[in-house]
CSV table of C-alpha atoms in Angstrom, one decimal:
chain,number,residue,atom,x,y,z
H,210,MET,CA,-6.7,-16.5,-33.6
H,211,SER,CA,-4.8,-19.0,-31.9
H,212,ALA,CA,-5.6,-19.7,-28.4
H,213,PRO,CA,-3.4,-17.8,-25.8
H,214,ASP,CA,-0.7,-19.5,-23.5
H,215,ILE,CA,-2.4,-18.7,-20.4
H,216,ASP,CA,-6.2,-17.9,-19.8
H,217,THR,CA,-7.0,-16.3,-16.4
H,218,GLN,CA,-9.6,-13.7,-15.0
H,219,VAL,CA,-6.9,-11.1,-13.6
H,220,LEU,CA,-3.4,-10.4,-15.2
H,221,VAL,CA,-1.3,-8.6,-12.6
H,222,VAL,CA,1.8,-7.0,-13.9
H,223,GLY,CA,4.8,-6.8,-11.5
H,224,ALA,CA,5.8,-8.9,-8.8
H,225,GLY,CA,6.7,-6.2,-6.3
H,226,PRO,CA,5.0,-5.9,-2.7
H,227,VAL,CA,2.0,-4.1,-4.2
H,228,GLY,CA,1.7,-6.5,-7.2
H,229,LEU,CA,2.1,-9.5,-4.8
H,230,MET,CA,-0.3,-8.0,-1.9
H,231,LEU,CA,-3.1,-7.6,-5.0
H,232,ALA,CA,-2.5,-11.4,-6.3
H,233,GLY,CA,-3.2,-12.3,-2.7
H,234,GLU,CA,-6.0,-10.3,-2.2
H,235,LEU,CA,-7.6,-11.4,-5.6
H,236,ALA,CA,-6.8,-15.1,-4.9
H,237,LEU,CA,-8.6,-14.6,-1.4
H,238,GLY,CA,-11.4,-13.4,-3.0
H,239,GLY,CA,-12.1,-16.3,-5.4
H,240,ALA,CA,-10.3,-15.0,-8.2
H,241,ASP,CA,-7.9,-16.9,-10.8
H,242,VAL,CA,-5.2,-14.8,-11.0
H,243,VAL,CA,-1.7,-14.7,-12.8
H,244,VAL,CA,1.1,-12.3,-12.1
H,245,LEU,CA,3.6,-11.4,-14.8
H,246,GLU,CA,7.0,-10.2,-13.6
H,247,ARG,CA,10.3,-9.4,-15.8
H,248,ARG,CA,12.9,-10.3,-13.1
H,249,THR,CA,13.7,-14.2,-13.1
H,250,GLY,CA,14.7,-14.1,-9.0
H,251,PRO,CA,14.2,-11.9,-5.9
H,252,LEU,CA,15.6,-9.0,-5.3
H,253,THR,CA,19.4,-8.7,-4.6
H,254,GLU,CA,19.3,-5.0,-2.7
H,255,SER,CA,17.1,-3.2,-0.1
H,256,ARG,CA,15.0,-0.8,-1.4
H,257,ALA,CA,11.9,-0.1,0.6
H,258,SER,CA,12.1,-1.3,4.1
H,259,THR,CA,9.7,1.1,6.3
H,260,LEU,CA,6.0,-0.3,7.1
H,261,HIS,CA,3.9,2.1,8.8
H,262,ALA,CA,0.7,1.2,11.1
H,263,ARG,CA,-2.0,0.8,8.5
H,264,THR,CA,0.2,-1.2,6.6
H,265,MET,CA,0.8,-3.5,9.8
H,266,GLU,CA,-2.8,-3.8,10.4
H,267,LEU,CA,-3.6,-5.0,6.8
H,268,LEU,CA,-1.3,-7.7,7.3
H,269,ASP,CA,-3.0,-8.5,10.6
H,270,GLN,CA,-6.1,-8.6,9.0
H,271,ARG,CA,-4.8,-11.3,6.7
H,272,GLY,CA,-2.9,-13.4,9.5
H,273,LEU,CA,0.3,-12.8,8.0
H,274,LEU,CA,2.3,-11.2,11.3
H,275,GLU,CA,2.9,-14.7,12.7
H,276,GLU,CA,4.8,-15.8,9.7
H,277,LEU,CA,6.6,-12.3,9.4
H,278,GLY,CA,7.4,-12.4,13.3
H,279,THR,CA,7.9,-9.0,15.4
H,280,PRO,CA,10.2,-6.8,13.0
H,281,PRO,CA,12.4,-4.2,14.5
H,282,ALA,CA,11.0,-0.9,15.0
H,283,GLY,CA,12.1,1.5,12.7
H,284,GLY,CA,13.3,4.2,15.0
H,285,PRO,CA,11.7,8.0,15.4
H,286,GLY,CA,9.7,9.2,12.5
H,287,HIS,CA,10.4,12.5,10.8
H,288,PHE,CA,8.3,14.9,8.6
H,289,GLY,CA,10.7,16.4,5.6
H,290,GLY,CA,13.9,15.8,8.3
H,291,THR,CA,12.2,17.2,11.4
H,292,ARG,CA,11.6,14.4,13.9
H,293,LEU,CA,8.1,13.4,14.3
H,294,ASP,CA,6.6,11.2,16.9
H,295,LEU,CA,4.6,8.7,14.8
H,296,THR,CA,2.3,7.4,18.1
H,297,THR,CA,-1.3,6.7,17.0
H,298,ASP,CA,-4.3,4.9,18.0
H,299,SER,CA,-3.2,1.5,16.2
H,300,PRO,CA,-1.7,-1.4,18.0
H,301,TYR,CA,1.5,-1.0,15.7
H,302,SER,CA,2.2,2.5,16.2
H,303,GLY,CA,5.2,3.9,15.0
H,304,GLN,CA,7.1,2.3,12.0
H,305,TRP,CA,8.5,-1.2,11.4
H,306,LYS,CA,12.0,-2.1,9.3
H,307,VAL,CA,11.3,-4.9,6.8
H,308,PRO,CA,13.5,-5.3,4.0
H,309,GLN,CA,11.9,-5.1,0.6
H,310,VAL,CA,13.0,-8.9,-0.2
H,311,ARG,CA,11.5,-10.0,2.7
H,312,THR,CA,8.0,-8.4,2.1
H,313,GLU,CA,8.0,-9.9,-1.2
H,314,GLU,CA,8.8,-13.3,0.0
H,315,LEU,CA,5.8,-12.9,2.5
H,316,LEU,CA,3.6,-11.9,0.0
H,317,GLU,CA,4.5,-14.2,-2.7
H,318,GLY,CA,4.1,-17.2,-0.5
H,319,TRP,CA,0.7,-16.3,1.0
H,320,ALA,CA,-0.6,-15.4,-2.8
H,321,THR,CA,0.6,-18.7,-4.3
H,322,ARG,CA,-0.7,-20.6,-1.3
H,323,LEU,CA,-3.9,-18.9,-2.3
H,324,GLY,CA,-3.7,-20.3,-5.8
H,325,ALA,CA,-2.3,-17.2,-7.4
H,326,ARG,CA,0.6,-18.0,-10.3
H,327,VAL,CA,3.4,-16.0,-10.6
H,328,VAL,CA,5.4,-16.1,-14.0
H,329,LYS,CA,9.0,-14.7,-13.8
H,330,GLY,CA,11.2,-13.9,-16.4
H,331,HIS,CA,9.1,-12.0,-18.8
H,332,ARG,CA,8.6,-8.4,-19.8
H,333,LEU,CA,5.3,-6.9,-21.3
H,334,THR,CA,5.3,-5.9,-24.8
H,335,ASP,CA,2.0,-5.3,-25.9
H,336,LEU,CA,-2.0,-5.2,-24.8
H,337,ARG,CA,-4.9,-5.2,-27.0
H,338,THR,CA,-8.3,-4.8,-25.5
H,339,ALA,CA,-11.5,-6.4,-26.6
H,340,PRO,CA,-15.1,-5.9,-25.3
H,341,GLN,CA,-14.7,-8.9,-22.7
H,342,SER,CA,-11.0,-9.2,-22.2
H,343,VAL,CA,-7.5,-8.1,-22.9
H,344,GLU,CA,-4.9,-10.0,-24.3
H,345,ALA,CA,-1.1,-9.3,-23.3
H,346,THR,CA,2.0,-10.2,-25.0
H,347,ALA,CA,5.3,-10.6,-23.0
H,348,GLU,CA,8.6,-11.4,-24.0
H,349,ALA,CA,10.8,-13.8,-22.4
H,350,GLU,CA,14.6,-12.9,-22.2
H,351,PRO,CA,16.7,-15.1,-24.5
H,352,GLY,CA,17.8,-18.3,-23.3
H,353,PRO,CA,21.6,-19.8,-23.9
H,354,GLY,CA,20.1,-21.3,-27.0
H,355,GLY,CA,18.8,-18.5,-28.8
H,356,ALA,CA,16.1,-16.1,-29.3
H,357,ALA,CA,13.5,-15.0,-26.8
H,358,SER,CA,10.0,-16.6,-26.7
H,359,ALA,CA,6.8,-14.8,-26.8
H,360,LEU,CA,4.1,-15.5,-24.0
H,361,ARG,CA,0.5,-14.6,-24.6
H,362,VAL,CA,-1.9,-14.3,-21.5
H,363,ARG,CA,-5.8,-13.4,-21.8
H,364,ALA,CA,-7.6,-12.1,-19.0
H,365,ALA,CA,-10.8,-10.3,-18.1
H,366,TYR,CA,-8.7,-7.6,-16.4
H,367,VAL,CA,-5.0,-6.3,-16.2
H,368,VAL,CA,-3.9,-4.4,-13.3
H,369,GLY,CA,-0.5,-2.6,-13.8
H,370,CYS,CA,2.0,-2.9,-10.4
H,371,ASP,CA,4.9,-2.3,-12.7
H,372,GLY,CA,6.3,0.6,-10.8
H,373,GLU,CA,6.8,4.4,-11.6
H,374,SER,CA,7.7,3.6,-15.4
H,375,SER,CA,5.0,1.3,-15.9
H,376,THR,CA,4.7,-0.6,-19.3
H,377,VAL,CA,1.0,-1.0,-18.6
H,378,ARG,CA,0.3,2.6,-18.1
H,379,GLU,CA,2.1,3.6,-21.2
H,380,LEU,CA,0.8,0.9,-23.4
H,381,ALA,CA,-3.1,1.5,-22.3
H,382,GLY,CA,-2.5,5.2,-22.6
H,383,PHE,CA,-3.2,6.6,-19.1
H,384,ALA,CA,-2.4,10.4,-18.7
H,385,PHE,CA,0.3,10.8,-15.9
H,386,PRO,CA,0.3,14.6,-15.6
H,387,GLY,CA,2.9,16.2,-12.8
H,388,ARG,CA,6.2,17.6,-12.8
H,389,ASP,CA,9.7,16.2,-13.2
H,390,ALA,CA,12.6,16.3,-10.4
H,391,THR,CA,14.3,19.4,-9.8
H,392,ARG,CA,16.2,18.1,-6.8
H,393,GLU,CA,17.6,14.5,-6.1
H,394,LEU,CA,19.1,12.6,-3.4
H,395,LEU,CA,22.0,10.0,-4.2
H,396,ARG,CA,22.0,6.8,-2.1
H,397,ALA,CA,24.4,4.1,-1.7
H,398,ASP,CA,25.0,0.8,0.2
H,399,VAL,CA,28.7,0.8,0.9
H,400,ALA,CA,30.8,-1.7,2.5
H,401,ASP,CA,34.5,-1.1,3.7
H,402,VAL,CA,33.9,2.3,5.0
H,403,GLU,CA,33.7,4.1,8.5
H,404,VAL,CA,31.7,6.9,8.8
H,405,PRO,CA,29.6,8.3,11.8
H,406,ASP,CA,25.8,7.9,11.6
H,407,ARG,CA,24.1,11.2,10.5
H,408,ARG,CA,20.4,11.9,10.6
H,409,PHE,CA,19.4,14.2,8.5
H,410,GLU,CA,23.0,16.4,8.9
H,411,ARG,CA,22.6,20.0,7.2
H,412,HIS,CA,26.0,21.6,5.8
H,413,PRO,CA,26.6,24.5,4.1
H,414,GLY,CA,26.3,22.7,0.7
H,415,GLY,CA,23.9,20.0,1.2
H,416,LEU,CA,22.3,17.5,3.2
H,417,ALA,CA,23.8,14.0,4.7
H,418,ILE,CA,22.3,10.8,6.0
H,419,SER,CA,24.2,7.6,6.9
H,420,ALA,CA,23.5,4.8,9.0
H,421,ARG,CA,25.5,1.7,9.7
H,422,GLY,CA,23.3,-1.3,8.8
H,423,PRO,CA,23.5,-5.6,9.5
H,424,GLY,CA,26.5,-6.9,8.3
H,425,GLY,CA,28.4,-4.1,8.5
H,426,VAL,CA,27.0,-2.0,5.2
H,427,THR,CA,26.3,1.4,5.6
H,428,ARG,CA,23.7,3.2,3.7
H,429,VAL,CA,24.6,6.7,2.6
H,430,MET,CA,22.3,9.3,1.3
H,431,VAL,CA,23.3,12.8,0.1
H,432,HIS,CA,21.7,16.0,-1.5
H,433,GLU,CA,23.9,18.9,-2.8
H,434,TYR,CA,22.1,22.0,-2.7
H,435,GLY,CA,21.6,23.4,-6.4
H,436,ALA,CA,23.0,20.6,-8.2
H,437,PRO,CA,21.4,19.7,-11.5
H,438,VAL,CA,19.3,16.5,-11.5
H,439,GLY,CA,21.8,13.5,-13.2
H,440,ARG,CA,20.4,12.7,-16.6
H,441,GLU,CA,22.2,9.5,-17.3
H,442,PRO,CA,20.6,6.3,-17.7
H,443,GLY,CA,20.3,3.9,-14.6
H,444,PRO,CA,21.6,4.7,-11.2
H,445,PRO,CA,24.6,7.2,-10.6
H,446,SER,CA,28.1,6.2,-10.5
H,447,PHE,CA,29.8,5.2,-7.2
H,448,ALA,CA,32.2,8.2,-8.5
H,449,ARG,CA,29.6,10.5,-8.4
H,450,VAL,CA,28.0,9.7,-5.1
H,451,ALA,CA,31.6,10.0,-3.4
H,452,ASP,CA,32.3,13.1,-5.0
H,453,THR,CA,29.0,14.6,-3.7
H,454,TRP,CA,29.4,13.3,-0.3
H,455,ARG,CA,33.0,14.5,0.0
H,456,ARG,CA,31.8,18.2,-1.4
H,457,VAL,CA,29.0,18.4,1.1
H,458,THR,CA,30.6,16.4,4.0
H,459,GLY,CA,34.2,16.8,3.9
H,460,ASP,CA,34.6,12.9,4.3
H,461,ASP,CA,36.0,10.2,2.1
H,462,ILE,CA,34.2,7.4,1.3
H,463,GLY,CA,35.6,6.7,-2.0
H,464,GLY,CA,37.6,3.6,-0.8
H,465,GLY,CA,34.4,1.4,0.1
H,466,ALA,CA,33.0,-0.8,-2.1
H,467,PRO,CA,29.4,0.0,-3.4
H,468,LEU,CA,26.8,-2.8,-3.4
H,469,TRP,CA,23.6,-1.0,-4.5
H,470,LEU,CA,23.5,2.7,-6.1
H,471,ASN,CA,20.5,4.5,-7.0
H,472,SER,CA,18.9,8.1,-6.9
H,473,PHE,CA,15.4,9.6,-6.2
H,474,GLY,CA,14.2,13.0,-7.0
H,475,ASP,CA,11.0,15.0,-6.1
H,476,ALA,CA,9.1,14.4,-9.3
H,477,LEU,CA,5.6,14.2,-8.4
H,478,ARG,CA,2.9,12.5,-11.1
H,479,GLN,CA,-0.5,10.9,-10.5
H,480,ALA,CA,-2.4,9.3,-13.1
H,481,SER,CA,-5.6,11.1,-13.9
H,482,GLN,CA,-7.4,7.8,-13.8
H,483,TYR,CA,-6.7,4.8,-11.9
H,484,ARG,CA,-9.1,2.7,-14.5
H,485,ARG,CA,-9.8,2.7,-18.0
H,486,GLY,CA,-11.9,0.1,-18.8
H,487,ARG,CA,-10.7,-3.6,-18.0
H,488,ILE,CA,-7.1,-2.1,-17.2
H,489,LEU,CA,-6.3,-0.6,-13.5
H,490,LEU,CA,-3.0,0.9,-12.3
H,491,ALA,CA,-2.0,0.6,-8.7
H,492,GLY,CA,1.0,1.6,-6.5
H,493,ASP,CA,3.8,3.5,-8.3
H,494,ALA,CA,2.4,2.8,-11.8
H,495,ALA,CA,-0.6,5.3,-10.5
H,496,HIS,CA,1.5,7.5,-8.6
H,497,HIS,CA,5.1,9.0,-8.6
H,498,GLN,CA,6.6,10.2,-5.7
H,499,MET,CA,9.7,10.6,-3.9
H,500,PRO,CA,10.2,7.7,-1.2
H,501,VAL,CA,10.4,9.7,1.8
H,502,GLY,CA,9.8,8.0,5.0
H,503,GLY,CA,8.5,5.2,3.5
H,504,GLN,CA,5.2,6.5,2.2
H,505,ALA,CA,5.3,5.6,-1.3
H,506,LEU,CA,5.4,1.7,-0.5
H,507,ASN,CA,2.5,1.8,2.1
H,508,LEU,CA,0.5,4.0,-0.3
H,509,GLY,CA,0.8,1.4,-3.0
H,510,LEU,CA,0.2,-1.7,-0.6
H,511,GLN,CA,-2.9,0.3,0.6
H,512,ASP,CA,-4.1,0.5,-3.2
H,513,ALA,CA,-3.9,-3.2,-3.3
H,514,ALA,CA,-5.8,-3.8,-0.1
H,515,ASN,CA,-8.6,-1.5,-1.5
H,516,LEU,CA,-8.6,-3.0,-5.1
H,517,GLY,CA,-8.5,-6.5,-4.5
H,518,TRP,CA,-11.7,-7.8,-2.9
H,519,LYS,CA,-13.7,-5.1,-5.2
H,520,LEU,CA,-12.2,-6.7,-8.7
H,521,ALA,CA,-12.6,-10.1,-7.1
H,522,ALA,CA,-16.1,-9.8,-6.8
H,523,GLU,CA,-16.5,-8.3,-10.2
H,524,VAL,CA,-15.0,-11.4,-11.8
H,525,ARG,CA,-17.2,-13.4,-9.6
H,526,GLY,CA,-20.3,-11.7,-10.7
H,527,THR,CA,-21.0,-10.6,-7.1
H,528,ALA,CA,-20.2,-6.8,-7.3
H,529,GLY,CA,-23.1,-4.4,-7.6
H,530,PRO,CA,-23.1,-1.8,-9.9
H,531,GLY,CA,-20.0,1.0,-9.4
H,532,LEU,CA,-18.1,-1.3,-6.8
H,533,LEU,CA,-15.0,-1.5,-9.3
H,534,ASP,CA,-15.5,2.4,-10.1
H,535,SER,CA,-15.1,3.0,-6.3
H,536,TYR,CA,-11.4,2.0,-6.3
H,537,HIS,CA,-10.9,5.2,-8.6
H,538,ALA,CA,-13.4,7.2,-6.3
H,539,GLU,CA,-11.5,6.3,-3.0
H,540,ARG,CA,-7.9,5.9,-3.9
H,541,HIS,CA,-7.4,8.9,-6.1
H,542,PRO,CA,-8.1,11.5,-3.6
H,543,ALA,CA,-6.3,9.2,-1.0
H,544,GLY,CA,-3.2,9.5,-3.0
H,545,ARG,CA,-3.4,12.9,-4.0
H,546,ARG,CA,-3.3,13.7,-0.5
H,547,VAL,CA,-0.3,11.8,0.3
H,548,LEU,CA,1.5,13.2,-2.7
H,549,ASP,CA,0.7,16.7,-1.4
H,550,ASN,CA,2.3,15.7,1.9
H,551,ILE,CA,5.5,14.4,0.0
H,552,ALA,CA,5.9,17.6,-1.9
H,553,ALA,CA,5.7,19.5,1.4
H,554,GLN,CA,8.3,17.1,3.0
H,555,ALA,CA,10.6,17.2,-0.2
H,556,LEU,CA,10.6,21.0,0.1
H,557,LEU,CA,11.6,20.6,3.9
H,558,LEU,CA,13.9,18.2,3.3
H,559,LEU,CA,15.9,19.3,-0.1
H,560,GLY,CA,15.7,23.0,0.3
H,561,GLY,CA,18.3,25.2,0.4
H,562,SER,CA,19.4,28.0,3.1
H,563,GLY,CA,16.3,29.7,1.8
H,564,THR,CA,13.8,27.5,3.7
H,565,GLU,CA,15.6,27.4,7.1
H,566,GLU,CA,13.3,30.1,8.5
H,567,LEU,CA,10.3,27.5,7.4
H,568,ARG,CA,12.0,24.6,9.0
H,569,THR,CA,12.3,26.5,12.3
H,570,LEU,CA,8.7,27.3,12.3
H,571,PHE,CA,7.4,24.2,11.4
H,572,GLY,CA,9.7,22.5,14.3
H,573,GLU,CA,7.6,24.7,16.5
H,574,LEU,CA,4.3,23.6,15.1
H,575,LEU,CA,5.2,20.0,15.5
H,576,ARG,CA,5.5,20.5,19.2
H,577,GLU,CA,1.5,21.2,19.3
H,578,PRO,CA,-0.3,17.8,20.0
H,579,ARG,CA,-2.9,18.3,17.4
H,580,VAL,CA,-0.2,19.2,14.6
H,581,ARG,CA,1.7,16.2,15.7
H,582,ALA,CA,-1.3,14.1,15.7
H,583,HIS,CA,-2.5,15.0,12.4
H,584,LEU,CA,0.8,14.5,10.7
H,585,ALA,CA,1.5,11.2,12.4
H,586,GLY,CA,-2.0,9.9,11.0
H,587,THR,CA,-1.3,11.0,7.9
H,588,ILE,CA,1.9,9.4,7.3
H,589,ALA,CA,1.0,6.1,9.2
H,590,GLY,CA,-2.1,5.7,7.1
H,591,VAL,CA,-4.3,5.3,9.7
H,592,ASP,CA,-6.5,8.3,9.2
H,593,VAL,CA,-7.6,7.6,5.9
H,594,ARG,CA,-11.4,8.0,5.8
H,595,TYR,CA,-13.7,7.4,2.5
H,596,ALA,CA,-16.7,9.3,1.8
H,597,ALA,CA,-19.7,8.2,3.5
H,598,GLU,CA,-23.3,9.6,3.4
H,599,PRO,CA,-24.5,12.7,5.3
H,600,GLY,CA,-25.6,12.1,8.5
H,601,ALA,CA,-24.0,8.5,8.7
H,602,HIS,CA,-22.1,7.3,12.1
H,603,ARG,CA,-18.5,8.9,12.4
H,604,LEU,CA,-16.8,5.8,11.6
H,605,VAL,CA,-18.3,5.0,8.5
H,606,GLY,CA,-15.5,5.4,5.8
H,607,ALA,CA,-12.8,5.1,8.4
H,608,ARG,CA,-10.6,1.9,9.2
H,609,VAL,CA,-12.3,-0.4,12.1
H,610,PRO,CA,-10.6,0.3,15.4
H,611,TYR,CA,-9.2,-2.7,17.0
H,612,LEU,CA,-11.1,-4.2,19.5
H,613,ARG,CA,-10.1,-7.4,21.6
H,614,PHE,CA,-13.4,-9.9,22.0
H,615,GLY,CA,-14.2,-11.7,25.0
H,616,THR,CA,-14.7,-15.5,25.0
H,617,GLY,CA,-18.3,-15.4,24.2
H,618,THR,CA,-17.7,-14.3,20.8
H,619,ASP,CA,-19.0,-16.6,17.6
H,620,THR,CA,-18.7,-16.5,14.1
H,621,ASP,CA,-21.5,-17.5,11.6
H,622,THR,CA,-20.0,-18.3,8.2
H,623,ASP,CA,-23.0,-19.6,6.7
H,624,THR,CA,-26.6,-19.8,7.3
H,625,ASP,CA,-26.6,-22.7,9.5
H,626,THR,CA,-23.7,-23.1,11.8
H,627,ASP,CA,-21.9,-21.4,14.5
H,628,THR,CA,-18.1,-22.3,15.0
H,629,ALA,CA,-17.6,-22.9,18.6
H,630,ALA,CA,-14.9,-20.1,19.2
H,631,GLY,CA,-14.9,-16.8,17.1
H,632,PRO,CA,-12.1,-14.5,16.2
H,633,GLY,CA,-10.1,-12.6,19.0
H,634,SER,CA,-10.2,-9.4,17.6
H,635,SER,CA,-11.8,-6.9,15.0
H,636,PHE,CA,-8.8,-7.4,12.8
H,637,ALA,CA,-9.0,-11.4,13.0
H,638,ALA,CA,-12.7,-11.3,12.0
H,639,LEU,CA,-11.5,-10.2,8.7
H,640,ARG,CA,-8.9,-12.9,7.9
H,641,ALA,CA,-11.4,-14.6,5.3
H,642,GLY,CA,-11.2,-11.5,3.3
H,643,ARG,CA,-15.0,-11.4,3.4
H,644,GLY,CA,-17.3,-8.6,4.8
H,645,VAL,CA,-18.1,-8.8,8.3
H,646,LEU,CA,-21.3,-7.9,10.4
H,647,VAL,CA,-20.3,-7.4,13.9
H,648,ASP,CA,-23.0,-7.4,16.5
H,649,LEU,CA,-21.9,-6.1,20.0
H,650,SER,CA,-25.5,-5.2,21.0
H,651,GLY,CA,-26.6,-8.7,22.7
H,652,ARG,CA,-29.5,-8.6,19.9
H,653,PRO,CA,-28.2,-11.0,17.3
H,654,ALA,CA,-31.8,-12.1,16.0
H,655,ARG,CA,-32.3,-8.5,14.6
H,656,VAL,CA,-28.8,-8.2,12.7
H,657,ARG,CA,-28.9,-11.9,11.4
H,658,ALA,CA,-32.3,-11.4,9.8
H,659,ALA,CA,-30.8,-8.1,8.2
H,660,ALA,CA,-27.7,-9.8,6.8
H,661,GLU,CA,-29.3,-13.3,6.1
H,662,PRO,CA,-29.4,-12.7,2.3
H,663,TRP,CA,-26.0,-11.9,1.9
H,664,ARG,CA,-24.5,-14.9,4.0
H,665,ASP,CA,-23.7,-16.9,1.2
H,666,GLY,CA,-20.0,-16.4,1.3
H,667,ARG,CA,-20.2,-13.0,1.0
H,668,VAL,CA,-20.6,-11.4,4.5
H,669,ASP,CA,-19.8,-13.4,7.8
H,670,LEU,CA,-21.7,-12.5,11.0
H,671,VAL,CA,-19.5,-12.3,14.5
H,672,ILE,CA,-21.8,-11.9,17.3
H,673,ALA,CA,-19.0,-10.7,20.1
H,674,THR,CA,-18.5,-9.3,23.4
H,675,PRO,CA,-15.6,-6.8,23.9
H,676,GLU,CA,-13.0,-8.0,26.0
H,677,PRO,CA,-13.4,-6.9,29.7
H,678,GLY,CA,-10.9,-3.7,30.4
H,679,GLY,CA,-10.2,-3.3,26.5
H,680,THR,CA,-10.6,-0.4,24.5
H,681,ALA,CA,-14.2,0.9,24.8
H,682,PRO,CA,-16.1,0.4,21.4
H,683,GLU,CA,-17.4,3.1,19.3
H,684,PHE,CA,-20.1,1.4,17.9
H,685,THR,CA,-22.8,-1.4,19.0
H,686,THR,CA,-23.1,-3.0,15.5
H,687,ALA,CA,-21.1,-2.2,12.5
H,688,LEU,CA,-20.6,-3.8,8.9
H,689,LEU,CA,-17.2,-3.9,7.8
H,690,ARG,CA,-15.6,-4.1,4.3
H,691,PRO,CA,-13.1,-6.9,3.4
H,692,ASP,CA,-10.3,-4.0,3.8
H,693,GLY,CA,-11.2,-3.2,6.8
H,694,HIS,CA,-13.0,-0.1,6.4
H,695,VAL,CA,-16.6,0.4,8.1
H,696,ALA,CA,-19.4,0.2,5.5
H,697,TRP,CA,-22.1,1.1,8.2
H,698,ALA,CA,-22.7,1.2,12.0
H,699,ASP,CA,-25.5,1.8,14.5
H,700,GLY,CA,-27.8,3.0,11.8
H,701,THR,CA,-31.5,1.6,10.8
H,702,VAL,CA,-32.1,-1.7,9.3
H,703,PRO,CA,-32.7,-0.1,5.7
H,704,GLU,CA,-29.5,1.9,5.8
H,705,LEU,CA,-27.8,-1.3,6.9
H,706,GLU,CA,-29.6,-3.3,3.7
H,707,ALA,CA,-28.4,-0.5,1.7
H,708,ALA,CA,-24.7,-0.4,2.5
H,709,LEU,CA,-24.8,-4.5,1.9
H,710,LEU,CA,-26.2,-3.9,-1.5
H,711,ARG,CA,-23.8,-1.4,-2.2
H,712,TRP,CA,-20.7,-3.2,-1.3
H,713,PHE,CA,-21.5,-6.9,-1.6
H,714,GLY,CA,-24.1,-6.9,-4.5
H,715,PRO,CA,-27.7,-8.0,-4.5
H,716,ALA,CA,-29.0,-10.2,-2.2
H,717,ALA,CA,-29.1,-13.7,-2.8
H,718,ARG,CA,-32.5,-14.9,-3.9
H,719,ARG,CA,-33.7,-17.9,-1.2
């Protein structure tokens, strides 16, 4: 067999936000990674544009918010069209508007600076697995001179981040159970129209949403109660969108200039497995849901944050038994919970007159503080809590709280040297993509001794004091995973050593 054109440790298929986030996480963790993308250039339309609190935290944990700048706030949230205050305990409470093209630009720049290679203009056509590798074949689009050329890539692992119609998922034979759409929302960006802004405006015949955006472009979305789901290939015609808009609202937008058209339905599917041997799925390739409230994009980015450091450890040879399998064990139930949440929202949002009483009751429930906080935490992604051992500290499995550190903080990134100044916060402590043992107890010798065998580039030690007047810490000593979830807190030294072994592999031999 001839040598492949590219030999790498991980091949990521799909250079959307999820694929690029994963590529950056892998490269930060020391893996050689190649991203394969069918498109030849950036997006020309604005698709998913809402970032929630947990995603903003992840960007902060990687030092990307300074480059992104402060995006505009996304306004009030909603649950199935009913207004919902998205206030949470996050420093990035609420929702934030970032066009997908900007998110991709930010993440691609980060990933490539870390060494990831992005190969565009190639469409995956074949996957062949071997005991120690996967070989992928991709076809380039035909050039002006004639036929397309094939590209062969050999990788230890392949991750499909190629969307709801994932070629990786299909070629690898992943089961994708669920249901097809029975309702759909038509969407268009239209120039040269004058229509009033509408926020989930209900009419006898359907639902209408419209908002004027930058540059005078108006985004319209419309659902007609009882209308069949369109079966035409590709996006809907502008004539269909305009006719539906007129029937629902009585307004005529047919004279406008359509810039982008698409539709999305309430289909709901989830891969039975997120991993089959050397092939894994993330983002919409692993779960297909209605992109209501921006949850689909954020769910996928959180998949990437969970998988990246684990797969990097696997290809570096430092992962302990079962680490890579914990990706499915953690993210499949997290995805299922979000899909159930979205299914409920789809019913409230697109249901006809038969759901009015349900919407009224739900509106009353949202005025209850505990109900509001529960749903806000779910949508924002800040309430994800992975399974922990019985009797573990209440923070184990949850995301690390945001804590500001005082000026006496030190970071010890190896066994011999302390830096002059440590990170300014619990999020900044994670910038290197390694595990972090945070000690607020004032007894660093005990912590240093327990963590020493893992402080070979896998785990950093932060000896910190909380910032005076800041949030009171909920722990004195905690082990943080690279994705910002708590692996251990305020337990015994043997429990700490067990957590280090589980998440960071066997102790180094000295």
